[in-house]
Amino acid sequence: MAQARLDQLNLLDERRLRAVDHVCAYQRKMARAFKKRVKPRPLQRGDLVLRVIRGLLKDPRAKFKPSWSEPYFIRELTLEGATWLMDLDGNQFSEPTNMDQLKRYYV
């Protein structure tokens, strides 16, 4: 009886390592599946884009309020995905906007 319990305790580390391997394999599989579905959105300097409007503002129009703001020009891009925008009048934003919050504006 005691020997069986010691054998189980010795196998416990092996089972934990096997579980960690399964978790890592699952995460790799999920990352591969996600990356397969992601479509690249190549934006360049000078492109017209719309910026998403987010916030917890009380708006009487509720679900009928616009989801995207007016078109902007991309003034500058970084490799990390940040963009500096400029409106059509030439006014520049002082803070960068993430590319996740932009979509191309087709004229």
mmCIF file of C-alpha atoms in Angstrom:
data_model
loop_
_atom_site.group_PDB
_atom_site.id
_atom_site.type_symbol
_atom_site.label_atom_id
_atom_site.label_comp_id
_atom_site.label_asym_id
_atom_site.label_seq_id
_atom_site.Cartn_x
_atom_site.Cartn_y
_atom_site.Cartn_z
ATOM 1 C CA MET A 1 0.000 0.000 0.000
ATOM 2 C CA ALA A 2 2.733 2.458 0.958
ATOM 3 C CA GLN A 3 4.805 1.513 -2.093
ATOM 4 C CA ALA A 4 1.867 2.218 -4.409
ATOM 5 C CA ARG A 5 1.455 5.664 -2.850
ATOM 6 C CA LEU A 6 5.166 6.434 -3.338
ATOM 7 C CA ASP A 7 4.928 5.353 -6.975
ATOM 8 C CA GLN A 8 1.987 7.706 -7.492
ATOM 9 C CA LEU A 9 3.916 10.590 -5.944
ATOM 10 C CA ASN A 10 6.901 9.874 -8.191
ATOM 11 C CA LEU A 11 4.664 9.914 -11.268
ATOM 12 C CA LEU A 12 3.061 13.188 -10.222
ATOM 13 C CA ASP A 13 5.903 15.345 -11.605
ATOM 14 C CA GLU A 14 5.783 13.473 -14.887
ATOM 15 C CA ARG A 15 2.031 14.062 -15.164
ATOM 16 C CA ARG A 16 2.486 17.760 -14.432
ATOM 17 C CA LEU A 17 5.125 18.077 -17.152
ATOM 18 C CA ARG A 18 2.864 16.259 -19.591
ATOM 19 C CA ALA A 19 0.014 18.650 -18.707
ATOM 20 C CA VAL A 20 2.281 21.661 -19.312
ATOM 21 C CA ASP A 21 3.252 20.217 -22.708
ATOM 22 C CA HIS A 22 -0.425 19.797 -23.611
ATOM 23 C CA VAL A 23 -1.198 23.391 -22.609
ATOM 24 C CA CYS A 24 1.705 24.720 -24.702
ATOM 25 C CA ALA A 25 0.627 22.646 -27.706
ATOM 26 C CA TYR A 26 -2.944 23.904 -27.342
ATOM 27 C CA GLN A 27 -1.787 27.528 -27.180
ATOM 28 C CA ARG A 28 0.365 27.085 -30.295
ATOM 29 C CA LYS A 29 -2.589 25.518 -32.116
ATOM 30 C CA MET A 30 -4.921 28.367 -31.125
ATOM 31 C CA ALA A 31 -2.350 31.014 -32.112
ATOM 32 C CA ARG A 32 -1.870 29.357 -35.501
ATOM 33 C CA ALA A 33 -5.643 29.239 -36.080
ATOM 34 C CA PHE A 34 -6.006 32.906 -35.098
ATOM 35 C CA LYS A 35 -3.155 34.081 -37.326
ATOM 36 C CA LYS A 36 -4.653 32.182 -40.246
ATOM 37 C CA ARG A 37 -7.863 34.248 -40.008
ATOM 38 C CA VAL A 38 -6.209 37.647 -39.516
ATOM 39 C CA LYS A 39 -6.226 39.773 -42.634
ATOM 40 C CA PRO A 40 -3.436 42.324 -42.933
ATOM 41 C CA ARG A 41 -4.590 45.906 -43.339
ATOM 42 C CA PRO A 42 -1.713 47.680 -45.022
ATOM 43 C CA LEU A 43 -2.077 51.390 -44.447
ATOM 44 C CA GLN A 44 0.421 53.897 -45.743
ATOM 45 C CA ARG A 45 1.330 57.464 -45.021
ATOM 46 C CA GLY A 46 -1.199 59.789 -46.670
ATOM 47 C CA ASP A 47 -4.108 57.304 -46.733
ATOM 48 C CA LEU A 48 -7.562 58.471 -45.747
ATOM 49 C CA VAL A 49 -8.904 56.579 -42.737
ATOM 50 C CA LEU A 50 -11.884 56.622 -40.389
ATOM 51 C CA ARG A 51 -11.379 56.406 -36.631
ATOM 52 C CA VAL A 52 -13.718 54.434 -34.378
ATOM 53 C CA ILE A 53 -15.769 56.408 -31.864
ATOM 54 C CA ARG A 54 -15.695 54.716 -28.475
ATOM 55 C CA GLY A 55 -16.768 55.874 -25.093
ATOM 56 C CA LEU A 56 -19.419 55.781 -22.440
ATOM 57 C CA LEU A 57 -21.031 59.049 -23.400
ATOM 58 C CA LYS A 58 -24.743 59.370 -22.769
ATOM 59 C CA ASP A 59 -26.137 60.010 -26.205
ATOM 60 C CA PRO A 60 -29.880 60.381 -26.818
ATOM 61 C CA ARG A 61 -29.405 58.786 -30.243
ATOM 62 C CA ALA A 62 -28.132 55.605 -28.513
ATOM 63 C CA LYS A 63 -27.586 52.892 -31.083
ATOM 64 C CA PHE A 64 -28.151 55.268 -34.001
ATOM 65 C CA LYS A 65 -25.112 57.416 -33.252
ATOM 66 C CA PRO A 66 -22.249 57.159 -35.758
ATOM 67 C CA SER A 67 -19.607 54.499 -35.078
ATOM 68 C CA TRP A 68 -16.822 56.119 -37.104
ATOM 69 C CA SER A 69 -15.580 59.704 -37.110
ATOM 70 C CA GLU A 70 -14.797 61.921 -40.086
ATOM 71 C CA PRO A 71 -11.937 61.012 -42.450
ATOM 72 C CA TYR A 72 -8.350 61.734 -41.453
ATOM 73 C CA PHE A 73 -4.995 61.546 -43.205
ATOM 74 C CA ILE A 74 -2.254 59.332 -41.819
ATOM 75 C CA ARG A 75 0.585 61.712 -41.023
ATOM 76 C CA GLU A 76 3.065 59.194 -39.615
ATOM 77 C CA LEU A 77 3.280 55.426 -38.964
ATOM 78 C CA THR A 78 5.349 53.334 -36.563
ATOM 79 C CA LEU A 79 6.274 49.671 -36.779
ATOM 80 C CA GLU A 80 4.427 48.973 -33.515
ATOM 81 C CA GLY A 81 1.065 49.949 -35.049
ATOM 82 C CA ALA A 82 0.693 53.527 -33.824
ATOM 83 C CA THR A 83 -0.360 56.261 -36.243
ATOM 84 C CA TRP A 84 -0.447 60.027 -35.976
ATOM 85 C CA LEU A 85 -3.430 61.524 -37.745
ATOM 86 C CA MET A 86 -4.205 64.844 -39.368
ATOM 87 C CA ASP A 87 -7.684 66.084 -40.287
ATOM 88 C CA LEU A 88 -8.592 67.438 -43.707
ATOM 89 C CA ASP A 89 -7.980 71.032 -42.562
ATOM 90 C CA GLY A 90 -4.373 70.250 -41.626
ATOM 91 C CA ASN A 91 -4.839 70.129 -37.841
ATOM 92 C CA GLN A 92 -2.607 67.465 -36.332
ATOM 93 C CA PHE A 93 -3.423 65.163 -33.427
ATOM 94 C CA SER A 94 -1.012 65.388 -30.509
ATOM 95 C CA GLU A 95 -1.470 61.742 -29.456
ATOM 96 C CA PRO A 96 -1.075 58.616 -31.586
ATOM 97 C CA THR A 97 -3.956 56.317 -32.519
ATOM 98 C CA ASN A 98 -3.652 52.544 -32.653
ATOM 99 C CA MET A 99 -4.182 50.952 -36.071
ATOM 100 C CA ASP A 100 -6.841 48.689 -34.527
ATOM 101 C CA GLN A 101 -9.081 51.751 -34.292
ATOM 102 C CA LEU A 102 -8.745 52.694 -37.966
ATOM 103 C CA LYS A 103 -10.232 51.516 -41.215
ATOM 104 C CA ARG A 104 -9.532 52.696 -44.731
ATOM 105 C CA TYR A 105 -11.830 55.382 -46.124
ATOM 106 C CA TYR A 106 -12.637 54.866 -49.794
ATOM 107 C CA VAL A 107 -13.603 57.932 -51.801
#
